Tab-separated table of C-alpha atoms and ligand atoms in Angstrom:
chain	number	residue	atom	x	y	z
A	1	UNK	CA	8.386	17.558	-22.851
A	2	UNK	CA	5.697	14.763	-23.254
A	3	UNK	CA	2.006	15.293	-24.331
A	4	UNK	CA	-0.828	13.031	-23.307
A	5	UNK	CA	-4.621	13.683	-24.445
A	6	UNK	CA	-7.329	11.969	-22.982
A	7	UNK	CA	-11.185	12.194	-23.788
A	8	UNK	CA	-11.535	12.739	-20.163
A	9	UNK	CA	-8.584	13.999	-17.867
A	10	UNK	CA	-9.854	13.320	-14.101
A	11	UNK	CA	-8.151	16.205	-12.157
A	12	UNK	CA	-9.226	14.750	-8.759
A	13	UNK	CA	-12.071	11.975	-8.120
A	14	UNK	CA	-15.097	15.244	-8.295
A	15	UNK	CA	-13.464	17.096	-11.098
A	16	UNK	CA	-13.343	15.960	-14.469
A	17	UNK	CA	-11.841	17.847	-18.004
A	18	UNK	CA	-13.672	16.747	-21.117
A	19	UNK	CA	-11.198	16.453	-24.179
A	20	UNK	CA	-8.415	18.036	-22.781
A	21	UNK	CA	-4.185	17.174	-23.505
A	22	UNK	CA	-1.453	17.236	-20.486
A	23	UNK	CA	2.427	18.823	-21.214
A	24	UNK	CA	4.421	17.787	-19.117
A	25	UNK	CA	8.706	17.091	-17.871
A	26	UNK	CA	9.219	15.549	-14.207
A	27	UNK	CA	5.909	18.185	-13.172
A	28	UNK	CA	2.940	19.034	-15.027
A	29	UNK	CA	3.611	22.368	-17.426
A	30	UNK	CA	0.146	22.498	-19.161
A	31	UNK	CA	-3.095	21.056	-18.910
A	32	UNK	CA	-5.051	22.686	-22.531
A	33	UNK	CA	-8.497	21.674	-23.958
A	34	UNK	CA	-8.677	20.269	-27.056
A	35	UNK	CA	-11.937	19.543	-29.767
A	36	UNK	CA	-13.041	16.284	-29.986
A	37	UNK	CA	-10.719	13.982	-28.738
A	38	UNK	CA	-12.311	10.426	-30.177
A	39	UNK	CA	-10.957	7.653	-28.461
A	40	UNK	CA	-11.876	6.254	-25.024
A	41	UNK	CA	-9.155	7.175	-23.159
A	42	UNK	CA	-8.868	8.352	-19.446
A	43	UNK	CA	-5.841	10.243	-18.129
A	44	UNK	CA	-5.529	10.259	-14.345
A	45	UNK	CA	-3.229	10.926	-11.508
A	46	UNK	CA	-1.448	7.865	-10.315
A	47	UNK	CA	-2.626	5.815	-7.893
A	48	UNK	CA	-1.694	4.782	-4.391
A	49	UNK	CA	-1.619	1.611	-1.870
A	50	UNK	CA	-0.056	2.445	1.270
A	51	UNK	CA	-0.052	-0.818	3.086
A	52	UNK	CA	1.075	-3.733	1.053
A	53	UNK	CA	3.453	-6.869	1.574
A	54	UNK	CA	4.509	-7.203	-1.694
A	55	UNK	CA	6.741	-10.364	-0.195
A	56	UNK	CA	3.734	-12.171	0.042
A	57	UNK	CA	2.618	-12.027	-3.338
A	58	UNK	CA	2.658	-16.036	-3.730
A	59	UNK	CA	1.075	-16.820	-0.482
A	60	UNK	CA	-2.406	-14.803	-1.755
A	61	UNK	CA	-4.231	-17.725	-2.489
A	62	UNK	CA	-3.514	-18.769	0.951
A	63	UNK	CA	-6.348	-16.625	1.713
A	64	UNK	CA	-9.074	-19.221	1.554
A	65	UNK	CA	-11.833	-16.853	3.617
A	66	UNK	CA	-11.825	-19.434	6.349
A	67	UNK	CA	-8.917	-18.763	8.343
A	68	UNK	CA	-8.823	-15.746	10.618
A	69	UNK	CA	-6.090	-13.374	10.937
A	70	UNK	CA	-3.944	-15.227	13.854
A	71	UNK	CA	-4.693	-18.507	12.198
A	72	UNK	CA	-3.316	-17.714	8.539
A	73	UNK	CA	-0.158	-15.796	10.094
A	74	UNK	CA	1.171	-18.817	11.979
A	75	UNK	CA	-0.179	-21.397	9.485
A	76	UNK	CA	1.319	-19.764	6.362
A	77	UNK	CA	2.820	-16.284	6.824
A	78	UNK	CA	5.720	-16.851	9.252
A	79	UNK	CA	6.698	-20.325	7.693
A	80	UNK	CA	6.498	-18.146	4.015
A	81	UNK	CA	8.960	-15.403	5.825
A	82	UNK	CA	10.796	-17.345	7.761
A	83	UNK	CA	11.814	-19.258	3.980
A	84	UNK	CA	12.455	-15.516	2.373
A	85	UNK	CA	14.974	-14.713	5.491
A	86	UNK	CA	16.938	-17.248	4.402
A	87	UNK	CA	16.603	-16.478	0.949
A	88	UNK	CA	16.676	-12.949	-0.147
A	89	UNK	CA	16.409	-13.174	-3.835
A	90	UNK	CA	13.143	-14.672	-3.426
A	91	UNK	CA	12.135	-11.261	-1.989
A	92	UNK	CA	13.152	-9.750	-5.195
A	93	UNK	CA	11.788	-12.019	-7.691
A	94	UNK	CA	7.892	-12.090	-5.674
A	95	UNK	CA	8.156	-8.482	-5.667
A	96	UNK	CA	8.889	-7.925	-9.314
A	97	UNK	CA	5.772	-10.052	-9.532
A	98	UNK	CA	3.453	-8.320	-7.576
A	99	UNK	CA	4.558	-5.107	-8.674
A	100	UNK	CA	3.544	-6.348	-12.528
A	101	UNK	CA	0.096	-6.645	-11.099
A	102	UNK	CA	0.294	-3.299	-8.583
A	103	UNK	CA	1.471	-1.439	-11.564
A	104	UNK	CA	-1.203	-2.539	-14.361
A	105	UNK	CA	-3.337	-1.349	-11.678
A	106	UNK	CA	-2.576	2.210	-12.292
A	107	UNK	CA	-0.354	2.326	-8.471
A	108	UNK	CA	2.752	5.037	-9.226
A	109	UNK	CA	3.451	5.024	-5.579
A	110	UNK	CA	3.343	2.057	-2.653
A	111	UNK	CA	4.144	1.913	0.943
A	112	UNK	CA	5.701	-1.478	1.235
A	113	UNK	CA	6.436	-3.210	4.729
A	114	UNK	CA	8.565	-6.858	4.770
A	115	UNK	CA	11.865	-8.086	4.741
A	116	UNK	CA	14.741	-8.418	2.495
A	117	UNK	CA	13.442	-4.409	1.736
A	118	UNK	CA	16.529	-3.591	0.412
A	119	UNK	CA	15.805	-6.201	-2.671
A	120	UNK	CA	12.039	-4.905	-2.763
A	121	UNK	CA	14.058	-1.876	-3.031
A	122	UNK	CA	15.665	-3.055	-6.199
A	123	UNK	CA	12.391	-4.580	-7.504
A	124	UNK	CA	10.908	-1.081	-7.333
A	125	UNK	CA	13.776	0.590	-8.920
A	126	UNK	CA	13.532	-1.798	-12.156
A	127	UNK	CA	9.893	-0.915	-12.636
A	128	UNK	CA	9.968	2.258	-11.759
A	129	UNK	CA	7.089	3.469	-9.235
A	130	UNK	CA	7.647	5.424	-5.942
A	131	UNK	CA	8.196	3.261	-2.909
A	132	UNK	CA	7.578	3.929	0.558
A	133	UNK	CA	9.420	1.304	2.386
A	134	UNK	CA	9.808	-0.616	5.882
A	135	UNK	CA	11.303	-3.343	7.843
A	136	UNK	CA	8.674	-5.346	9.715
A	137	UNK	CA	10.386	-5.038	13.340
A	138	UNK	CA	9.055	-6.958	15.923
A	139	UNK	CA	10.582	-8.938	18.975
A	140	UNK	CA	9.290	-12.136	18.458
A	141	UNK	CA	7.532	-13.868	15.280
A	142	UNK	CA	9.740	-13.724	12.195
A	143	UNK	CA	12.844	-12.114	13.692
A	144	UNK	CA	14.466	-13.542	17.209
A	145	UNK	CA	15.926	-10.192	18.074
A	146	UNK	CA	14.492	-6.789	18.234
A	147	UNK	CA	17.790	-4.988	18.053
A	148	UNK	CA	18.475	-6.989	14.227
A	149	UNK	CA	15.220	-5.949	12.772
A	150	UNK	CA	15.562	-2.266	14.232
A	151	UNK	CA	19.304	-1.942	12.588
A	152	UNK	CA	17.668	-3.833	9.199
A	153	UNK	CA	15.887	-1.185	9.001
A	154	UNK	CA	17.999	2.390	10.063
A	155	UNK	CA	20.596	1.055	7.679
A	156	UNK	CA	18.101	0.885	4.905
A	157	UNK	CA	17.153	4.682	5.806
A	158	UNK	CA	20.887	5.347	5.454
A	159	UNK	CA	21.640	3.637	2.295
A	160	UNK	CA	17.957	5.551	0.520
A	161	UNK	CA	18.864	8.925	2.070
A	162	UNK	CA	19.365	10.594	-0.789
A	163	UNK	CA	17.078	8.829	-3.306
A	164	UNK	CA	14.330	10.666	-5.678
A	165	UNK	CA	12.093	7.438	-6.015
A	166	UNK	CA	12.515	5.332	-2.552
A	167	UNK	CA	11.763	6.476	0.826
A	168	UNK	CA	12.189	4.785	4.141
A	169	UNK	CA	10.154	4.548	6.918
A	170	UNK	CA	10.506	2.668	10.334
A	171	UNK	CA	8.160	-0.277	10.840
A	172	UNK	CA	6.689	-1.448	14.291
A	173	UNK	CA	4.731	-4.463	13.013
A	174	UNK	CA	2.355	-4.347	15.656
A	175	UNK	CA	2.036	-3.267	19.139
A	176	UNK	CA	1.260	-7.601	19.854
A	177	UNK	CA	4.683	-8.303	18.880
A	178	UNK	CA	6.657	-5.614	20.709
A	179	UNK	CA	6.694	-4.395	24.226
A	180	UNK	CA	5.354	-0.342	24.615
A	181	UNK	CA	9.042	0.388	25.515
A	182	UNK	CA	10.435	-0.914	22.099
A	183	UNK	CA	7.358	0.395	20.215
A	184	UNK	CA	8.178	3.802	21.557
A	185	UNK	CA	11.965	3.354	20.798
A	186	UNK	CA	11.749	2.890	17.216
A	187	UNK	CA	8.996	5.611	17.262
A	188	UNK	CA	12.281	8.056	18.967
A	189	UNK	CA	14.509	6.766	16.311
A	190	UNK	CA	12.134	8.157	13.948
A	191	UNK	CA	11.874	11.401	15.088
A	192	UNK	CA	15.842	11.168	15.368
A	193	UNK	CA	16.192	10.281	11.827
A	194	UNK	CA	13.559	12.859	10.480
A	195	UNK	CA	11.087	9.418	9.008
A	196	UNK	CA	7.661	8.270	9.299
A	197	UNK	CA	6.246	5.182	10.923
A	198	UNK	CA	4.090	1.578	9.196
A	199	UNK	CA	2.693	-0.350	11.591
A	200	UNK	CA	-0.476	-2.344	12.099
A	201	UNK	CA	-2.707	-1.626	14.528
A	202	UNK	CA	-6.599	-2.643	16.232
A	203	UNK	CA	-6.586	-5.002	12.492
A	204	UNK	CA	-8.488	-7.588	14.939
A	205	UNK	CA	-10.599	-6.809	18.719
A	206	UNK	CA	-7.101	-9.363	20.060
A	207	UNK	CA	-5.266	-6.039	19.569
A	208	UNK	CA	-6.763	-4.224	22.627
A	209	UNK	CA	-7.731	-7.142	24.719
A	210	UNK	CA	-3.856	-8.144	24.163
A	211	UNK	CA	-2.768	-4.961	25.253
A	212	UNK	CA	-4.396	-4.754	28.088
A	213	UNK	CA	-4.063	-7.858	29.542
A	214	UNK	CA	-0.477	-7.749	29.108
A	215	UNK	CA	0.672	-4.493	29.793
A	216	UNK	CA	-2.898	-2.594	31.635
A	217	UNK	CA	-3.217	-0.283	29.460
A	218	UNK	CA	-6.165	1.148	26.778
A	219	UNK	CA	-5.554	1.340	22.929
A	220	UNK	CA	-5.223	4.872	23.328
A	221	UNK	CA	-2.855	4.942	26.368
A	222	UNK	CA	-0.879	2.834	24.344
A	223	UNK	CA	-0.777	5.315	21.317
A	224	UNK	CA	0.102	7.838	23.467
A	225	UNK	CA	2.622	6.421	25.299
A	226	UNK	CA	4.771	5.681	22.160
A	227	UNK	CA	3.701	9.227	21.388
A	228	UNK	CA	2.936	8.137	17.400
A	229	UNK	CA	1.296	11.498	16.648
A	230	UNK	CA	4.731	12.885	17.029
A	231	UNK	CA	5.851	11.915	13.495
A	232	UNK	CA	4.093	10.562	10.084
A	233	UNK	CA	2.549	7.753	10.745
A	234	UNK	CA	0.768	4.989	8.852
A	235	UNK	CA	-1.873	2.594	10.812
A	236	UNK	CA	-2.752	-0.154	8.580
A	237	UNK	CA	-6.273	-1.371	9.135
A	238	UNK	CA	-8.075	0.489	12.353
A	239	UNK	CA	-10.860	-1.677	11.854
A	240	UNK	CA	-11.637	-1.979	15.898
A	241	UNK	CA	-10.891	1.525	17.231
A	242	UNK	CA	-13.313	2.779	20.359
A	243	UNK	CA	-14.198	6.426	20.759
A	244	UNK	CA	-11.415	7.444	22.617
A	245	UNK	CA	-8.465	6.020	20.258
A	246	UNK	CA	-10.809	7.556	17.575
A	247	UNK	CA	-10.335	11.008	18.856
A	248	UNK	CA	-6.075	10.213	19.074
A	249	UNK	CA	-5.682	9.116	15.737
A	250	UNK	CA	-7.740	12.596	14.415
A	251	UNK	CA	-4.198	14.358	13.667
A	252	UNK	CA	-2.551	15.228	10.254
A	253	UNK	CA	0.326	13.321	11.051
A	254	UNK	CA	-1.480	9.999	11.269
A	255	UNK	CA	-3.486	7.804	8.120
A	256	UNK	CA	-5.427	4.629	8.134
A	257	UNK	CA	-4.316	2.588	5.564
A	258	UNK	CA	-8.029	1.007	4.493
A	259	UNK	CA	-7.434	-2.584	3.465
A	260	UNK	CA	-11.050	-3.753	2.421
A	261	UNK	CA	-10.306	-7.513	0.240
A	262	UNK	CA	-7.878	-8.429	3.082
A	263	UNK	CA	-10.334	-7.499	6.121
A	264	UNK	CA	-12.957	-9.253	3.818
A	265	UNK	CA	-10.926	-12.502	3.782
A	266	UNK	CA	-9.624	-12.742	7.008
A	267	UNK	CA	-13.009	-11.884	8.291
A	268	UNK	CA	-11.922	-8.792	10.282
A	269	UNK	CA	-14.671	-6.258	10.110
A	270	UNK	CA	-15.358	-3.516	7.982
A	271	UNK	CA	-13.685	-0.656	9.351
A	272	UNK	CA	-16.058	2.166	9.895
A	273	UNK	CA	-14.242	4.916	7.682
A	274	UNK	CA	-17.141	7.394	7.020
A	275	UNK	CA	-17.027	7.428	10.683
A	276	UNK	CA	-13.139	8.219	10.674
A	277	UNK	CA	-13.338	10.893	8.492
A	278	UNK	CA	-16.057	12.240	9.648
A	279	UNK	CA	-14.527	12.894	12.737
A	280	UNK	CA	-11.083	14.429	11.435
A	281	UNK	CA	-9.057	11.267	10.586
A	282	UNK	CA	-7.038	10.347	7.893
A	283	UNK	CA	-8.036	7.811	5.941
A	284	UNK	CA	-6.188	5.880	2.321
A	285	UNK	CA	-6.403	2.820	0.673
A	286	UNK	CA	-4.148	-0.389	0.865
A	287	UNK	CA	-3.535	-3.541	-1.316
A	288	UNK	CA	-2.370	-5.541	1.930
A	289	UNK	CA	-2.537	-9.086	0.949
A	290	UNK	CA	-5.294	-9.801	-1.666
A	291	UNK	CA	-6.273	-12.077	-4.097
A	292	UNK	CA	-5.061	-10.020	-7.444
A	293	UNK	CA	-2.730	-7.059	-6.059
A	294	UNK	CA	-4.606	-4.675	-7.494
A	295	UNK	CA	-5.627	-1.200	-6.360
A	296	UNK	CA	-8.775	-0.973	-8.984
A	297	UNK	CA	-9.821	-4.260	-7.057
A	298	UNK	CA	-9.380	-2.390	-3.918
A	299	UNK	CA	-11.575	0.234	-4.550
A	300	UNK	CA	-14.353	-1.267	-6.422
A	301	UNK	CA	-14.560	-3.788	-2.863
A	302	UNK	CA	-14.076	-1.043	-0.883
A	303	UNK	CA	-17.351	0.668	-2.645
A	304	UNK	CA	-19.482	-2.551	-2.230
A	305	UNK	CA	-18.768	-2.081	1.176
A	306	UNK	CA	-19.072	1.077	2.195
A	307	UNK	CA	-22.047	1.940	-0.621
A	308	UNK	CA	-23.716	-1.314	0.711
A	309	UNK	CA	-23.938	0.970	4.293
A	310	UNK	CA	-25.213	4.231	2.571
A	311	UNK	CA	-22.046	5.439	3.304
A	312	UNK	CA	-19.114	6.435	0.670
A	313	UNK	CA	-19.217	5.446	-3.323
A	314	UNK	CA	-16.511	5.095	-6.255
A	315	UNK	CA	-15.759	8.697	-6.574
A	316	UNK	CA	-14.879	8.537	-2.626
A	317	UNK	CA	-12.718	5.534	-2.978
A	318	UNK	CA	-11.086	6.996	-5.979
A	319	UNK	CA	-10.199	10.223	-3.609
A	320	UNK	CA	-8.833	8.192	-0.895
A	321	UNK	CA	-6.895	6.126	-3.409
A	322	UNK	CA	-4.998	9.272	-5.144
A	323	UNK	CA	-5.343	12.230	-3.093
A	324	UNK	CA	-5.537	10.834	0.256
A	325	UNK	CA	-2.709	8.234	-0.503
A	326	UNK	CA	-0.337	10.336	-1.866
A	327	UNK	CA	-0.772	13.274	0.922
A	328	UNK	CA	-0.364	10.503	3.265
A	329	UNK	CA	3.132	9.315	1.720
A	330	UNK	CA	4.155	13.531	1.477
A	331	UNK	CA	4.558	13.152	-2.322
A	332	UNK	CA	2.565	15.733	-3.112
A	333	UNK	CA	-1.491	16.388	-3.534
A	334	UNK	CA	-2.216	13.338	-5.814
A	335	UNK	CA	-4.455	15.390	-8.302
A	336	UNK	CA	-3.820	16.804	-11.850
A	337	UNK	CA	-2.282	20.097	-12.011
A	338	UNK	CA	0.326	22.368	-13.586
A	339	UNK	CA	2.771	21.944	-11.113
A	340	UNK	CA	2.229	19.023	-9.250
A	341	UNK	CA	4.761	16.422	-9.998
A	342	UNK	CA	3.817	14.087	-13.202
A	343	UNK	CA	3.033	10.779	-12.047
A	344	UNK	CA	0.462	10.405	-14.935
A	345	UNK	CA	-1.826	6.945	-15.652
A	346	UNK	CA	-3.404	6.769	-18.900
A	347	UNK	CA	-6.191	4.190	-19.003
A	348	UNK	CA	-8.215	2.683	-22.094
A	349	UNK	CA	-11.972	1.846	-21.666
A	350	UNK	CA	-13.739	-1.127	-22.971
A	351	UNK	CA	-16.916	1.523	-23.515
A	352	UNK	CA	-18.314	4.872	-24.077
A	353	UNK	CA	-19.254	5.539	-20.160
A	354	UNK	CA	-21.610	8.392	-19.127
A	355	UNK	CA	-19.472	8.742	-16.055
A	356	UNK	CA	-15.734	8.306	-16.508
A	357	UNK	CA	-15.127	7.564	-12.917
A	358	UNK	CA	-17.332	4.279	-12.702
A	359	UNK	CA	-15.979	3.300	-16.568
A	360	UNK	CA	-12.344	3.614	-15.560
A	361	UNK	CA	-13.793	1.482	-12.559
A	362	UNK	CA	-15.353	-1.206	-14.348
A	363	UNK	CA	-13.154	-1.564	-17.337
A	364	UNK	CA	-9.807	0.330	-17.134
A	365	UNK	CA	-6.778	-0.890	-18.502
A	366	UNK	CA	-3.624	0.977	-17.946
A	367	UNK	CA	-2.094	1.662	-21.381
A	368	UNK	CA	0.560	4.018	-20.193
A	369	UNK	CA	2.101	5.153	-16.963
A	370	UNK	CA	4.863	8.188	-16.016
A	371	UNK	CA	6.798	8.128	-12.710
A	372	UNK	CA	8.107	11.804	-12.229
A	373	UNK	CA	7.820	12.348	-16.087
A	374	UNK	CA	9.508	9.165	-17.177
A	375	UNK	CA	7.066	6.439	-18.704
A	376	UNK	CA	7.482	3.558	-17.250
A	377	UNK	CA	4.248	1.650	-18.568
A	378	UNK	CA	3.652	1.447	-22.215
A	379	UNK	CA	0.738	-0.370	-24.414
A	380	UNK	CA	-0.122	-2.195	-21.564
A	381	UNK	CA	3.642	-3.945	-20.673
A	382	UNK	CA	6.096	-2.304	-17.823
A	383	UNK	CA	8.914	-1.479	-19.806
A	384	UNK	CA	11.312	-2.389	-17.074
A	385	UNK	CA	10.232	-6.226	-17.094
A	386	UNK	CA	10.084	-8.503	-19.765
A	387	UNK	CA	7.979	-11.566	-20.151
A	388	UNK	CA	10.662	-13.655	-19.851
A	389	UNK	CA	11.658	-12.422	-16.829
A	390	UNK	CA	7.852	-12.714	-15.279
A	391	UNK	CA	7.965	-16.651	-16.610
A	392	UNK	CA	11.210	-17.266	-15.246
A	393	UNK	CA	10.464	-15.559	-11.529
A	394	UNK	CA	6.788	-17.128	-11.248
A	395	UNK	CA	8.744	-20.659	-12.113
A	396	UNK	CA	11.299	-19.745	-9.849
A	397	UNK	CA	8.431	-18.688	-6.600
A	398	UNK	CA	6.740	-21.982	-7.447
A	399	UNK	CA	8.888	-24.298	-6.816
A	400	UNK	CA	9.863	-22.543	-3.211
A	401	UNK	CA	6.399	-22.235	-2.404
A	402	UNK	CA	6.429	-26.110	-3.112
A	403	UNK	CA	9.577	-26.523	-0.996
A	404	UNK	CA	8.383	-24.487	1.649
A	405	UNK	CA	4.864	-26.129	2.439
A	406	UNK	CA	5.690	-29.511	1.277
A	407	UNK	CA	8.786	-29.233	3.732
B	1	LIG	ZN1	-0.249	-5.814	6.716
């Protein structure tokens, strides 16, 4: 058993426990009040990003705020991916990267979508956190062959059946790189297989006007033709939906994944999620591609935006963030409680803060972190990475970023 105290224990972003100690194995045992616990430290659930290309870690500061989205993916992405195809370890060694920022963000649990996901695989398993994991299939872009990216991806299901910390999904980049008919097929080998479903989808107005043009049909007669409420689905962005694909996206099985720094950059939109939930759908957070990988980042932009509307604040963000993310990736309900499984983030604050939600927001720094019970995070270093290692995989991704856009 493992005991953590905290001078405020956030049970879920509205609730808060004042001096109060957590016992815990792999699932919270007891939550008990103590007197007068000093210090200035916050003890939260872990934290969630369920879109996130952790692949593309290196190619962040490719995201000048000039390009837009169509732009920066042929410019930079595909030439980035194309380079990792060829070279697999590179996958591992950028996602042991990002995932030292992801992590020190206070994320226990990300839904990752790339290539080379069996070495993200391995990334995640050396630090530790939960990961939520699929093959970007498409027809035409990265891969030349719909069928290779499609059996990437069941074999991956097949070789993480059985594990506790990695799940698969299926991964339909985008309904612009693959006909409705091979949309909808992966979306039947996912019902098959008893898995969920990451795509992107409406992340720019091209999405719709694409779709139409090309195949005559609506947003929403294309999300019902591939039937996607039919299993657990994850939409990243949503940022252009129209009233009608609003109402077929309001279903449990189906969560935005709300990317605000990326949108922000690319010059997307702001994706109207007050709107979203308002009317019944499901709604979490994402890292996508950002400037620092970080989930804290995520939601303090995503509360300048939305606050900046007289729309949703911190304590909102927080929500979708833990409970909404974690619901959304079936782990469990993302808040503290004796019972729920104990993926536990303690966090150290610069200040005394009158509200412990906006101080963990403005100055939290994860000191510790527990996966399932087993600390993974501790006085601010991942205990699964050294140093060295860091220094010798960012020397490593430097010079094949240099190779790759010097080429
Ligand atoms: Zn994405």
């Amino acid at each position: 058993m493992t005991e953590v105290c905290g001078r405020y224990v956030i049970v879920s972003a509205d609730e808060v426990i004042e001096n109060a100690c957590l016992v815990f194995n792999e699932r919270i045992v007891r939550i008990e009040k103590e007197r007068g616990i000093q210090d200035n430290t916050i003890v939260t659930h872990g934290l969630t990003s369920i879109h996130t290309h952790l692949g593309l870690y290196p190619i962040r500061t490719t995201l000048t705020g000039y390009m837009r989205l169509d732009d920066w993916v042929t410019r930079y992405v595909w030439r980035w991916e194309k380079f990792l195809r060829k070279e697999p370890e590179l996958s591992y060694a950028t996602a042991v990267l990002a995932l030292s920022k992801v992590v020190l963000s206070g994320v226990t649990a990300v839904a990752d979508m790339h290539f080379n996901e069996d070495k993200v695989a391995e990334a995640l398993l050396k630090v530790g956190i939960r990961g939520d994991l699929s093959v970007a299939i498409m027809s035409r872009g990265v891969y030349d062959s719909f069928e290779v990216a499609m059996d990437e991806n069941v074999e991956l299901a097949k070789k993480y059946g059985g594990s506790s910390l990695i799940k698969i999904r299926l991964g339909p980049t985008t309904p612009r790189l693959l006909s409705p008919h091979e949309f909808k097929e992966v979306v039947d080998k996912a019902k098959e297989m008893g898995v969920g479903i990451h795509t992107h989808i409406a992340e720019v107005p091209e999405d719709a006007r694409f779709i139409r043009e090309a195949y005559g049909m609506s947003m929403k007669d294309f999300i019902e033709f591939v039937e996607l409420k039919t299993v657990n689905t994850i939409i990243a962005h949503g940022v252009w939906l129209d009233p009608e694909t609003e109402l077929a996206l309001a279903h449990p099985n189906i969560t935005i994944a709300h990317c605000p720094t990326s949108n922000t950059l690319l010059r997307d939109g702001v994706a109207p999620i007050k709107k979203y939930l308002d009317k019944g759908i499901r709604v979490g957070l994402g890292i996508d591609v950002s400037l620092s990988y970080s989930i804290l980042d995520e939601i303090t932009a995503a509360t300048y935006l939305h606050l900046g509307r007289g729309d949703l604040g911190p304590r909102e963000m927080l929500y979708l963030a833990s409970v909404a993310g974690y619901q959304a990736l079936g782990i469990g309900k993302g808040i503290i409680e004796v019972g729920e499984t104990a993926d536990i983030v303690l966090w150290s604050i610069d200040e005394p803060a009158i509200d412990p939600v906006i101080g963990l927001i403005a100055s939290g720094r994860v000191t510790q972190a527990y996966v399932g019970g087993r600390k993974i995070v501790e006085e601010g270093y991942i205990l699964g990475v050294s140093s060295e290692e860091i220094g010798e995989f960012e020397k490593e991704v430097l010079r094949y970023f240099k190779k790759c856009f010097t080429a």
